């Protein structure tokens, strides 16, 4: 029985339904001897004749009748659950889609993803998590996190796929009525000002900090904080300057906070934003659908974070991150 061929059940059903060997062979697209051989194998396996030849054709025995009913159920499951392939219907999803994002990433990605999922997968739940690099790798391998979206340099290693979405830039924030009124500050002004520095769990600030290290530029740091959300109060009531991803600056300046954006004096490399997924789920229909949605929603052409300054970006920043 270890070597039992499921195709024998298809022959049994064909003969049962057609009532003759010739009609069953025609329905299956095989020869009559093939059907006869299969019936012989079935007789040997079950130890009794399953069909009796009569004047009106092949009449199933009581055992054959019972086997036919069970075989129909088994083969239906094989066809729909095994042979039909990996299919995914977003409308029927009732579980969670889980993304790893930083707080900046949530500002950039979550609103549009949430709006799309409400229409395409109305019964699904969206969850955003922030975890350590080691926990992120474990959770993605285990399928607990579907996609990591944003700046995740630790996921560039083998075992992960990634797709670039777009570049994100940095801006500086000053108090709205700060004495410096130009849209672009000079390097001298940048170095003379006191700086607030954000040391957040998200990795995007590393791009800016490492750039300053390579250029051997030292700021006058007055405040170091792990939080972005306190910046409107801190910067809005002081003469400090802070350099942040554009999404943060755009949000704070658009909600009426006492903050305005200014162009940095340096050609700071852009942050390259990707979606990452574990190789174990590269062919998974659910994961393919989800990352296809993200790719449709976010690209250079659909970047919703416009440059705030007419003169545009410095050439080096337009070119993207440094090698």
PDB file of C-alpha atoms in Angstrom:
ATOM      1  CA  UNK A   1       0.000   0.000   0.000  1.00  0.00           C
ATOM      2  CA  UNK A   2       3.020   2.296   0.360  1.00  0.00           C
ATOM      3  CA  UNK A   3       3.192   2.331  -3.433  1.00  0.00           C
ATOM      4  CA  UNK A   4      -0.536   2.818  -3.984  1.00  0.00           C
ATOM      5  CA  UNK A   5      -1.195   4.894  -7.089  1.00  0.00           C
ATOM      6  CA  UNK A   6      -3.943   7.495  -6.678  1.00  0.00           C
ATOM      7  CA  UNK A   7      -4.609   7.205 -10.403  1.00  0.00           C
ATOM      8  CA  UNK A   8      -6.179   3.826  -9.651  1.00  0.00           C
ATOM      9  CA  UNK A   9      -8.934   5.675  -7.815  1.00  0.00           C
ATOM     10  CA  UNK A  10      -9.536   7.791 -10.906  1.00  0.00           C
ATOM     11  CA  UNK A  11      -9.940   4.578 -12.927  1.00  0.00           C
ATOM     12  CA  UNK A  12     -12.312   3.145 -10.335  1.00  0.00           C
ATOM     13  CA  UNK A  13     -14.458   6.286 -10.485  1.00  0.00           C
ATOM     14  CA  UNK A  14     -14.410   6.378 -14.269  1.00  0.00           C
ATOM     15  CA  UNK A  15     -15.599   2.768 -14.566  1.00  0.00           C
ATOM     16  CA  UNK A  16     -18.154   3.329 -11.801  1.00  0.00           C
ATOM     17  CA  UNK A  17     -19.599   6.408 -13.504  1.00  0.00           C
ATOM     18  CA  UNK A  18     -19.333   5.225 -17.124  1.00  0.00           C
ATOM     19  CA  UNK A  19     -20.492   1.643 -16.549  1.00  0.00           C
ATOM     20  CA  UNK A  20     -18.032   0.113 -19.037  1.00  0.00           C
ATOM     21  CA  UNK A  21     -14.309  -0.262 -19.613  1.00  0.00           C
ATOM     22  CA  UNK A  22     -14.437   1.294 -23.080  1.00  0.00           C
ATOM     23  CA  UNK A  23     -16.404   4.359 -21.939  1.00  0.00           C
ATOM     24  CA  UNK A  24     -14.084   4.790 -18.948  1.00  0.00           C
ATOM     25  CA  UNK A  25     -11.028   4.616 -21.214  1.00  0.00           C
ATOM     26  CA  UNK A  26     -12.530   7.266 -23.455  1.00  0.00           C
ATOM     27  CA  UNK A  27     -13.279   9.551 -20.504  1.00  0.00           C
ATOM     28  CA  UNK A  28      -9.750   9.169 -19.135  1.00  0.00           C
ATOM     29  CA  UNK A  29      -8.062   9.500 -22.531  1.00  0.00           C
ATOM     30  CA  UNK A  30      -6.273   6.146 -22.232  1.00  0.00           C
ATOM     31  CA  UNK A  31      -6.551   2.749 -23.921  1.00  0.00           C
ATOM     32  CA  UNK A  32      -8.933  -0.031 -22.858  1.00  0.00           C
ATOM     33  CA  UNK A  33      -6.023  -2.361 -21.883  1.00  0.00           C
ATOM     34  CA  UNK A  34      -4.752   0.375 -19.548  1.00  0.00           C
ATOM     35  CA  UNK A  35      -8.120   0.487 -17.773  1.00  0.00           C
ATOM     36  CA  UNK A  36      -8.291  -3.323 -17.627  1.00  0.00           C
ATOM     37  CA  UNK A  37      -4.791  -3.486 -16.136  1.00  0.00           C
ATOM     38  CA  UNK A  38      -5.747  -0.903 -13.518  1.00  0.00           C
ATOM     39  CA  UNK A  39      -8.854  -2.891 -12.577  1.00  0.00           C
ATOM     40  CA  UNK A  40      -6.657  -5.997 -12.171  1.00  0.00           C
ATOM     41  CA  UNK A  41      -4.391  -4.091  -9.783  1.00  0.00           C
ATOM     42  CA  UNK A  42      -7.401  -2.900  -7.798  1.00  0.00           C
ATOM     43  CA  UNK A  43      -8.687  -6.496  -7.484  1.00  0.00           C
ATOM     44  CA  UNK A  44      -5.334  -7.647  -6.134  1.00  0.00           C
ATOM     45  CA  UNK A  45      -5.061  -4.754  -3.680  1.00  0.00           C
ATOM     46  CA  UNK A  46      -8.571  -5.139  -2.231  1.00  0.00           C
ATOM     47  CA  UNK A  47      -8.740  -8.936  -2.579  1.00  0.00           C
ATOM     48  CA  UNK A  48     -12.042  -9.061  -4.424  1.00  0.00           C
ATOM     49  CA  UNK A  49     -13.554  -8.129  -7.778  1.00  0.00           C
ATOM     50  CA  UNK A  50     -14.932  -4.605  -7.562  1.00  0.00           C
ATOM     51  CA  UNK A  51     -16.969  -4.793 -10.758  1.00  0.00           C
ATOM     52  CA  UNK A  52     -19.059  -7.639 -12.206  1.00  0.00           C
ATOM     53  CA  UNK A  53     -19.447  -7.905 -15.945  1.00  0.00           C
ATOM     54  CA  UNK A  54     -23.121  -8.123 -16.907  1.00  0.00           C
ATOM     55  CA  UNK A  55     -25.182  -7.717 -20.047  1.00  0.00           C
ATOM     56  CA  UNK A  56     -25.579  -4.003 -19.345  1.00  0.00           C
ATOM     57  CA  UNK A  57     -21.947  -3.317 -18.530  1.00  0.00           C
ATOM     58  CA  UNK A  58     -19.715  -3.266 -15.467  1.00  0.00           C
ATOM     59  CA  UNK A  59     -21.817  -3.331 -12.293  1.00  0.00           C
ATOM     60  CA  UNK A  60     -20.050  -2.127  -9.109  1.00  0.00           C
ATOM     61  CA  UNK A  61     -20.107  -4.328  -6.018  1.00  0.00           C
ATOM     62  CA  UNK A  62     -21.089  -2.948  -2.622  1.00  0.00           C
ATOM     63  CA  UNK A  63     -17.364  -2.500  -1.835  1.00  0.00           C
ATOM     64  CA  UNK A  64     -16.860  -0.590  -5.075  1.00  0.00           C
ATOM     65  CA  UNK A  65     -19.823   1.661  -4.269  1.00  0.00           C
ATOM     66  CA  UNK A  66     -18.285   2.552  -0.907  1.00  0.00           C
ATOM     67  CA  UNK A  67     -14.822   3.062  -2.404  1.00  0.00           C
ATOM     68  CA  UNK A  68     -16.234   5.294  -5.132  1.00  0.00           C
ATOM     69  CA  UNK A  69     -17.837   7.661  -2.592  1.00  0.00           C
ATOM     70  CA  UNK A  70     -14.643   7.917  -0.548  1.00  0.00           C
ATOM     71  CA  UNK A  71     -12.440   8.211  -3.632  1.00  0.00           C
ATOM     72  CA  UNK A  72     -14.490  11.121  -4.893  1.00  0.00           C
ATOM     73  CA  UNK A  73     -13.844  13.006  -1.644  1.00  0.00           C
ATOM     74  CA  UNK A  74     -10.135  12.171  -1.598  1.00  0.00           C
ATOM     75  CA  UNK A  75      -9.532  13.148  -5.222  1.00  0.00           C
ATOM     76  CA  UNK A  76     -11.504  16.375  -4.822  1.00  0.00           C
ATOM     77  CA  UNK A  77      -9.192  17.374  -1.943  1.00  0.00           C
ATOM     78  CA  UNK A  78      -6.110  16.405  -3.940  1.00  0.00           C
ATOM     79  CA  UNK A  79      -7.278  18.522  -6.860  1.00  0.00           C
ATOM     80  CA  UNK A  80      -8.290  21.598  -4.858  1.00  0.00           C
ATOM     81  CA  UNK A  81      -5.767  21.591  -2.013  1.00  0.00           C
ATOM     82  CA  UNK A  82      -2.642  20.037  -3.528  1.00  0.00           C
ATOM     83  CA  UNK A  83      -2.661  20.163  -7.317  1.00  0.00           C
ATOM     84  CA  UNK A  84      -4.428  23.503  -7.756  1.00  0.00           C
ATOM     85  CA  UNK A  85      -1.269  25.393  -6.865  1.00  0.00           C
ATOM     86  CA  UNK A  86      -0.591  28.141  -4.332  1.00  0.00           C
ATOM     87  CA  UNK A  87      -3.461  30.584  -4.641  1.00  0.00           C
ATOM     88  CA  UNK A  88      -4.228  33.666  -2.590  1.00  0.00           C
ATOM     89  CA  UNK A  89      -7.480  35.571  -2.283  1.00  0.00           C
ATOM     90  CA  UNK A  90      -6.973  38.851  -0.427  1.00  0.00           C
ATOM     91  CA  UNK A  91     -10.716  39.360  -0.033  1.00  0.00           C
ATOM     92  CA  UNK A  92     -10.899  36.222   2.129  1.00  0.00           C
ATOM     93  CA  UNK A  93      -7.937  37.010   4.407  1.00  0.00           C
ATOM     94  CA  UNK A  94      -8.909  37.349   8.070  1.00  0.00           C
ATOM     95  CA  UNK A  95      -5.411  37.299   9.613  1.00  0.00           C
ATOM     96  CA  UNK A  96      -2.657  39.868  10.046  1.00  0.00           C
ATOM     97  CA  UNK A  97      -0.226  41.451   7.637  1.00  0.00           C
ATOM     98  CA  UNK A  98       2.836  42.299   9.708  1.00  0.00           C
ATOM     99  CA  UNK A  99       5.432  44.866   8.686  1.00  0.00           C
ATOM    100  CA  UNK A 100       8.683  45.877  10.324  1.00  0.00           C
ATOM    101  CA  UNK A 101       9.028  49.666  10.143  1.00  0.00           C
ATOM    102  CA  UNK A 102      10.644  52.493  12.034  1.00  0.00           C
ATOM    103  CA  UNK A 103       8.573  55.445  13.247  1.00  0.00           C
ATOM    104  CA  UNK A 104       9.713  57.383  10.185  1.00  0.00           C
ATOM    105  CA  UNK A 105       8.785  54.412   8.009  1.00  0.00           C
ATOM    106  CA  UNK A 106       5.293  54.416   9.464  1.00  0.00           C
ATOM    107  CA  UNK A 107       4.838  58.041   8.406  1.00  0.00           C
ATOM    108  CA  UNK A 108       6.023  57.294   4.888  1.00  0.00           C
ATOM    109  CA  UNK A 109       4.394  53.919   4.238  1.00  0.00           C
ATOM    110  CA  UNK A 110       1.531  53.115   6.596  1.00  0.00           C
ATOM    111  CA  UNK A 111      -1.180  55.568   5.447  1.00  0.00           C
ATOM    112  CA  UNK A 112      -1.160  54.402   1.838  1.00  0.00           C
ATOM    113  CA  UNK A 113      -0.800  50.700   2.714  1.00  0.00           C
ATOM    114  CA  UNK A 114      -3.636  50.912   5.237  1.00  0.00           C
ATOM    115  CA  UNK A 115      -5.924  52.632   2.742  1.00  0.00           C
ATOM    116  CA  UNK A 116      -5.236  49.988   0.081  1.00  0.00           C
ATOM    117  CA  UNK A 117      -5.689  47.021   2.408  1.00  0.00           C
ATOM    118  CA  UNK A 118      -9.029  48.382   3.612  1.00  0.00           C
ATOM    119  CA  UNK A 119     -10.302  48.011   0.046  1.00  0.00           C
ATOM    120  CA  UNK A 120      -8.379  44.958  -1.186  1.00  0.00           C
ATOM    121  CA  UNK A 121      -8.319  42.880   2.006  1.00  0.00           C
ATOM    122  CA  UNK A 122     -11.146  44.335   4.109  1.00  0.00           C
ATOM    123  CA  UNK A 123     -11.108  41.563   6.712  1.00  0.00           C
ATOM    124  CA  UNK A 124      -7.345  41.686   7.330  1.00  0.00           C
ATOM    125  CA  UNK A 125      -5.497  43.448  10.131  1.00  0.00           C
ATOM    126  CA  UNK A 126      -2.340  45.486   9.632  1.00  0.00           C
ATOM    127  CA  UNK A 127       0.370  45.386  12.290  1.00  0.00           C
ATOM    128  CA  UNK A 128       3.581  47.404  12.409  1.00  0.00           C
ATOM    129  CA  UNK A 129       6.432  46.306  14.678  1.00  0.00           C
ATOM    130  CA  UNK A 130       9.841  47.645  15.645  1.00  0.00           C
ATOM    131  CA  UNK A 131      12.320  44.962  16.723  1.00  0.00           C
ATOM    132  CA  UNK A 132      16.069  44.542  17.149  1.00  0.00           C
ATOM    133  CA  UNK A 133      18.094  43.369  14.125  1.00  0.00           C
ATOM    134  CA  UNK A 134      18.584  39.872  15.569  1.00  0.00           C
ATOM    135  CA  UNK A 135      14.903  39.484  16.434  1.00  0.00           C
ATOM    136  CA  UNK A 136      13.910  40.853  13.022  1.00  0.00           C
ATOM    137  CA  UNK A 137      15.954  38.206  11.225  1.00  0.00           C
ATOM    138  CA  UNK A 138      14.469  35.405  13.363  1.00  0.00           C
ATOM    139  CA  UNK A 139      10.894  36.668  12.982  1.00  0.00           C
ATOM    140  CA  UNK A 140      11.143  37.032   9.217  1.00  0.00           C
ATOM    141  CA  UNK A 141      12.596  33.538   8.830  1.00  0.00           C
ATOM    142  CA  UNK A 142       9.730  32.196  10.945  1.00  0.00           C
ATOM    143  CA  UNK A 143       7.114  34.055   8.896  1.00  0.00           C
ATOM    144  CA  UNK A 144       6.050  36.213  11.861  1.00  0.00           C
ATOM    145  CA  UNK A 145       6.928  39.368   9.896  1.00  0.00           C
ATOM    146  CA  UNK A 146       5.903  39.497   6.249  1.00  0.00           C
ATOM    147  CA  UNK A 147       7.987  42.442   5.023  1.00  0.00           C
ATOM    148  CA  UNK A 148      10.540  44.870   6.390  1.00  0.00           C
ATOM    149  CA  UNK A 149      10.032  48.215   4.654  1.00  0.00           C
ATOM    150  CA  UNK A 150      12.446  51.105   4.946  1.00  0.00           C
ATOM    151  CA  UNK A 151      16.136  51.272   5.734  1.00  0.00           C
ATOM    152  CA  UNK A 152      17.358  47.890   7.042  1.00  0.00           C
ATOM    153  CA  UNK A 153      21.054  47.474   6.144  1.00  0.00           C
ATOM    154  CA  UNK A 154      21.309  44.304   8.250  1.00  0.00           C
ATOM    155  CA  UNK A 155      18.982  42.500   5.828  1.00  0.00           C
ATOM    156  CA  UNK A 156      21.352  42.852   2.871  1.00  0.00           C
ATOM    157  CA  UNK A 157      22.903  39.487   3.751  1.00  0.00           C
ATOM    158  CA  UNK A 158      22.242  36.254   1.908  1.00  0.00           C
ATOM    159  CA  UNK A 159      18.894  34.734   2.728  1.00  0.00           C
ATOM    160  CA  UNK A 160      16.884  37.836   1.902  1.00  0.00           C
ATOM    161  CA  UNK A 161      15.498  39.398  -1.211  1.00  0.00           C
ATOM    162  CA  UNK A 162      14.931  43.107  -1.529  1.00  0.00           C
ATOM    163  CA  UNK A 163      13.337  45.551  -3.954  1.00  0.00           C
ATOM    164  CA  UNK A 164      14.142  49.243  -4.042  1.00  0.00           C
ATOM    165  CA  UNK A 165      11.169  51.552  -3.696  1.00  0.00           C
ATOM    166  CA  UNK A 166      12.633  55.071  -3.762  1.00  0.00           C
ATOM    167  CA  UNK A 167      15.184  57.412  -2.196  1.00  0.00           C
ATOM    168  CA  UNK A 168      14.377  59.655   0.758  1.00  0.00           C
ATOM    169  CA  UNK A 169      16.328  62.769   1.627  1.00  0.00           C
ATOM    170  CA  UNK A 170      17.284  64.786   4.671  1.00  0.00           C
ATOM    171  CA  UNK A 171      16.257  68.306   5.640  1.00  0.00           C
ATOM    172  CA  UNK A 172      17.104  70.609   8.514  1.00  0.00           C
ATOM    173  CA  UNK A 173      14.519  72.031  10.900  1.00  0.00           C
ATOM    174  CA  UNK A 174      14.595  75.416  12.573  1.00  0.00           C
ATOM    175  CA  UNK A 175      12.165  77.412  14.653  1.00  0.00           C
ATOM    176  CA  UNK A 176       9.704  79.138  12.319  1.00  0.00           C
ATOM    177  CA  UNK A 177      10.814  82.597  13.453  1.00  0.00           C
ATOM    178  CA  UNK A 178      14.504  81.715  13.728  1.00  0.00           C
ATOM    179  CA  UNK A 179      16.838  84.651  12.939  1.00  0.00           C
ATOM    180  CA  UNK A 180      18.247  82.688   9.985  1.00  0.00           C
ATOM    181  CA  UNK A 181      15.696  83.339   7.222  1.00  0.00           C
ATOM    182  CA  UNK A 182      17.321  81.795   4.115  1.00  0.00           C
ATOM    183  CA  UNK A 183      15.957  78.596   2.585  1.00  0.00           C
ATOM    184  CA  UNK A 184      19.472  77.178   2.559  1.00  0.00           C
ATOM    185  CA  UNK A 185      21.908  77.715   5.399  1.00  0.00           C
ATOM    186  CA  UNK A 186      25.651  77.921   4.919  1.00  0.00           C
ATOM    187  CA  UNK A 187      28.111  75.415   6.315  1.00  0.00           C
ATOM    188  CA  UNK A 188      29.435  78.093   8.659  1.00  0.00           C
ATOM    189  CA  UNK A 189      25.927  78.707  10.013  1.00  0.00           C
ATOM    190  CA  UNK A 190      25.375  74.971  10.306  1.00  0.00           C
ATOM    191  CA  UNK A 191      28.510  74.567  12.416  1.00  0.00           C
ATOM    192  CA  UNK A 192      27.831  77.649  14.579  1.00  0.00           C
ATOM    193  CA  UNK A 193      24.331  76.549  15.564  1.00  0.00           C
ATOM    194  CA  UNK A 194      23.609  74.236  18.455  1.00  0.00           C
ATOM    195  CA  UNK A 195      22.310  70.857  17.272  1.00  0.00           C
ATOM    196  CA  UNK A 196      19.675  68.456  18.513  1.00  0.00           C
ATOM    197  CA  UNK A 197      20.593  64.900  17.558  1.00  0.00           C
ATOM    198  CA  UNK A 198      18.120  62.021  17.327  1.00  0.00           C
ATOM    199  CA  UNK A 199      19.472  58.589  18.298  1.00  0.00           C
ATOM    200  CA  UNK A 200      16.380  56.588  17.358  1.00  0.00           C
ATOM    201  CA  UNK A 201      15.986  52.813  17.032  1.00  0.00           C
ATOM    202  CA  UNK A 202      15.445  53.269  13.287  1.00  0.00           C
ATOM    203  CA  UNK A 203      18.641  53.077  11.254  1.00  0.00           C
ATOM    204  CA  UNK A 204      18.033  55.917   8.781  1.00  0.00           C
ATOM    205  CA  UNK A 205      19.891  58.505  10.872  1.00  0.00           C
ATOM    206  CA  UNK A 206      23.024  56.394  10.445  1.00  0.00           C
ATOM    207  CA  UNK A 207      23.273  57.563   6.837  1.00  0.00           C
ATOM    208  CA  UNK A 208      23.615  61.171   7.976  1.00  0.00           C
ATOM    209  CA  UNK A 209      25.866  60.440  10.950  1.00  0.00           C
ATOM    210  CA  UNK A 210      28.267  58.293   8.931  1.00  0.00           C
ATOM    211  CA  UNK A 211      28.412  60.938   6.237  1.00  0.00           C
ATOM    212  CA  UNK A 212      29.521  63.523   8.798  1.00  0.00           C
ATOM    213  CA  UNK A 213      32.164  61.108  10.098  1.00  0.00           C
ATOM    214  CA  UNK A 214      33.554  60.548   6.602  1.00  0.00           C
ATOM    215  CA  UNK A 215      33.667  64.295   6.015  1.00  0.00           C
ATOM    216  CA  UNK A 216      35.197  64.824   9.485  1.00  0.00           C
ATOM    217  CA  UNK A 217      32.547  67.380  10.323  1.00  0.00           C
ATOM    218  CA  UNK A 218      31.882  67.939  14.016  1.00  0.00           C
ATOM    219  CA  UNK A 219      28.729  69.707  15.164  1.00  0.00           C
ATOM    220  CA  UNK A 220      28.099  71.455  18.436  1.00  0.00           C
ATOM    221  CA  UNK A 221      25.681  68.967  19.958  1.00  0.00           C
ATOM    222  CA  UNK A 222      23.484  70.492  22.651  1.00  0.00           C
ATOM    223  CA  UNK A 223      20.844  67.776  22.946  1.00  0.00           C
ATOM    224  CA  UNK A 224      20.685  64.059  22.190  1.00  0.00           C
ATOM    225  CA  UNK A 225      17.299  62.320  22.236  1.00  0.00           C
ATOM    226  CA  UNK A 226      15.897  58.948  21.113  1.00  0.00           C
ATOM    227  CA  UNK A 227      12.585  60.509  20.054  1.00  0.00           C
ATOM    228  CA  UNK A 228      11.459  62.364  16.952  1.00  0.00           C
ATOM    229  CA  UNK A 229       8.085  63.389  18.358  1.00  0.00           C
ATOM    230  CA  UNK A 230       9.559  65.821  20.898  1.00  0.00           C
ATOM    231  CA  UNK A 231      11.306  67.847  18.188  1.00  0.00           C
ATOM    232  CA  UNK A 232       8.505  70.372  17.512  1.00  0.00           C
ATOM    233  CA  UNK A 233       8.521  71.461  21.156  1.00  0.00           C
ATOM    234  CA  UNK A 234      12.301  71.424  21.511  1.00  0.00           C
ATOM    235  CA  UNK A 235      13.260  73.050  18.222  1.00  0.00           C
ATOM    236  CA  UNK A 236      10.160  75.256  18.113  1.00  0.00           C
ATOM    237  CA  UNK A 237      11.158  76.897  21.407  1.00  0.00           C
ATOM    238  CA  UNK A 238      14.912  77.179  20.918  1.00  0.00           C
ATOM    239  CA  UNK A 239      17.583  78.232  18.441  1.00  0.00           C
ATOM    240  CA  UNK A 240      18.632  74.613  17.883  1.00  0.00           C
ATOM    241  CA  UNK A 241      18.807  72.956  14.491  1.00  0.00           C
ATOM    242  CA  UNK A 242      18.149  69.286  13.768  1.00  0.00           C
ATOM    243  CA  UNK A 243      18.671  67.194  10.633  1.00  0.00           C
ATOM    244  CA  UNK A 244      15.968  64.615   9.972  1.00  0.00           C
ATOM    245  CA  UNK A 245      14.432  62.567   7.145  1.00  0.00           C
ATOM    246  CA  UNK A 246      12.188  64.667   4.949  1.00  0.00           C
ATOM    247  CA  UNK A 247       9.030  62.799   6.023  1.00  0.00           C
ATOM    248  CA  UNK A 248       9.553  63.996   9.585  1.00  0.00           C
ATOM    249  CA  UNK A 249      10.236  67.582   8.516  1.00  0.00           C
ATOM    250  CA  UNK A 250       7.301  67.621   6.108  1.00  0.00           C
ATOM    251  CA  UNK A 251       4.931  66.311   8.765  1.00  0.00           C
ATOM    252  CA  UNK A 252       6.000  68.727  11.506  1.00  0.00           C
ATOM    253  CA  UNK A 253       5.934  71.757   9.218  1.00  0.00           C
ATOM    254  CA  UNK A 254       2.506  70.814   7.803  1.00  0.00           C
ATOM    255  CA  UNK A 255       0.637  70.378  11.107  1.00  0.00           C
ATOM    256  CA  UNK A 256       1.145  73.921  12.266  1.00  0.00           C
ATOM    257  CA  UNK A 257       4.102  73.268  14.544  1.00  0.00           C
ATOM    258  CA  UNK A 258       6.439  76.218  15.034  1.00  0.00           C
ATOM    259  CA  UNK A 259       8.887  74.564  12.639  1.00  0.00           C
ATOM    260  CA  UNK A 260      10.174  75.277   9.146  1.00  0.00           C
ATOM    261  CA  UNK A 261      12.397  73.277   6.806  1.00  0.00           C
ATOM    262  CA  UNK A 262      15.672  74.579   5.422  1.00  0.00           C
ATOM    263  CA  UNK A 263      18.033  73.075   2.891  1.00  0.00           C
ATOM    264  CA  UNK A 264      21.158  71.512   4.432  1.00  0.00           C
ATOM    265  CA  UNK A 265      24.493  73.038   3.430  1.00  0.00           C
ATOM    266  CA  UNK A 266      25.914  69.599   2.634  1.00  0.00           C
ATOM    267  CA  UNK A 267      25.232  67.078  -0.157  1.00  0.00           C
ATOM    268  CA  UNK A 268      23.931  64.493   2.298  1.00  0.00           C
ATOM    269  CA  UNK A 269      23.381  61.103   0.636  1.00  0.00           C
ATOM    270  CA  UNK A 270      19.794  59.984   0.317  1.00  0.00           C
ATOM    271  CA  UNK A 271      18.350  57.073   2.252  1.00  0.00           C
ATOM    272  CA  UNK A 272      17.658  54.137  -0.058  1.00  0.00           C
ATOM    273  CA  UNK A 273      14.353  52.594   0.988  1.00  0.00           C
ATOM    274  CA  UNK A 274      13.622  48.936   0.178  1.00  0.00           C
ATOM    275  CA  UNK A 275      11.131  46.241   0.944  1.00  0.00           C
ATOM    276  CA  UNK A 276      12.806  43.064   2.222  1.00  0.00           C
ATOM    277  CA  UNK A 277      11.495  39.506   2.490  1.00  0.00           C
ATOM    278  CA  UNK A 278      12.993  36.179   3.550  1.00  0.00           C
ATOM    279  CA  UNK A 279      13.902  33.687   0.827  1.00  0.00           C
ATOM    280  CA  UNK A 280      11.649  31.060   2.432  1.00  0.00           C
ATOM    281  CA  UNK A 281       8.653  33.152   1.341  1.00  0.00           C
ATOM    282  CA  UNK A 282       9.910  34.216  -2.076  1.00  0.00           C
ATOM    283  CA  UNK A 283       7.409  31.929  -3.857  1.00  0.00           C
ATOM    284  CA  UNK A 284       4.664  32.170  -1.250  1.00  0.00           C
ATOM    285  CA  UNK A 285       1.463  33.462  -2.890  1.00  0.00           C
ATOM    286  CA  UNK A 286       0.497  35.602   0.094  1.00  0.00           C
ATOM    287  CA  UNK A 287       3.893  37.240   0.324  1.00  0.00           C
ATOM    288  CA  UNK A 288       4.062  37.727  -3.461  1.00  0.00           C
ATOM    289  CA  UNK A 289       0.707  39.490  -3.420  1.00  0.00           C
ATOM    290  CA  UNK A 290       1.690  41.721  -0.510  1.00  0.00           C
ATOM    291  CA  UNK A 291       5.022  42.850  -1.914  1.00  0.00           C
ATOM    292  CA  UNK A 292       3.415  43.354  -5.311  1.00  0.00           C
ATOM    293  CA  UNK A 293       0.979  45.748  -3.659  1.00  0.00           C
ATOM    294  CA  UNK A 294       3.799  47.627  -1.922  1.00  0.00           C
ATOM    295  CA  UNK A 295       5.731  47.908  -5.196  1.00  0.00           C
ATOM    296  CA  UNK A 296       2.657  49.384  -6.882  1.00  0.00           C
ATOM    297  CA  UNK A 297       2.128  51.912  -4.111  1.00  0.00           C
ATOM    298  CA  UNK A 298       5.704  53.149  -3.745  1.00  0.00           C
ATOM    299  CA  UNK A 299       8.209  54.045  -6.434  1.00  0.00           C
ATOM    300  CA  UNK A 300      10.249  57.032  -7.548  1.00  0.00           C
ATOM    301  CA  UNK A 301       7.353  58.067  -9.787  1.00  0.00           C
ATOM    302  CA  UNK A 302       4.845  57.893  -6.931  1.00  0.00           C
ATOM    303  CA  UNK A 303       7.023  59.505  -4.251  1.00  0.00           C
ATOM    304  CA  UNK A 304       4.652  61.783  -2.329  1.00  0.00           C
ATOM    305  CA  UNK A 305       7.396  63.671  -0.506  1.00  0.00           C
ATOM    306  CA  UNK A 306       8.112  66.620  -2.834  1.00  0.00           C
ATOM    307  CA  UNK A 307      11.282  68.639  -2.578  1.00  0.00           C
ATOM    308  CA  UNK A 308      10.446  71.780  -0.603  1.00  0.00           C
ATOM    309  CA  UNK A 309      12.969  74.047  -2.304  1.00  0.00           C
ATOM    310  CA  UNK A 310      12.680  75.333  -5.857  1.00  0.00           C
ATOM    311  CA  UNK A 311      16.384  75.104  -6.478  1.00  0.00           C
ATOM    312  CA  UNK A 312      16.192  71.350  -5.827  1.00  0.00           C
ATOM    313  CA  UNK A 313      18.815  69.064  -4.412  1.00  0.00           C
ATOM    314  CA  UNK A 314      22.581  69.302  -4.515  1.00  0.00           C
ATOM    315  CA  UNK A 315      23.961  67.155  -7.324  1.00  0.00           C
ATOM    316  CA  UNK A 316      25.575  64.642  -4.974  1.00  0.00           C
ATOM    317  CA  UNK A 317      22.329  64.077  -3.082  1.00  0.00           C
ATOM    318  CA  UNK A 318      20.352  63.679  -6.320  1.00  0.00           C
ATOM    319  CA  UNK A 319      22.761  60.912  -7.313  1.00  0.00           C
ATOM    320  CA  UNK A 320      21.806  58.855  -4.273  1.00  0.00           C
ATOM    321  CA  UNK A 321      23.884  57.281  -1.555  1.00  0.00           C
ATOM    322  CA  UNK A 322      27.651  57.239  -1.725  1.00  0.00           C
ATOM    323  CA  UNK A 323      29.402  53.990  -2.453  1.00  0.00           C
TER     324      UNK A 323
END
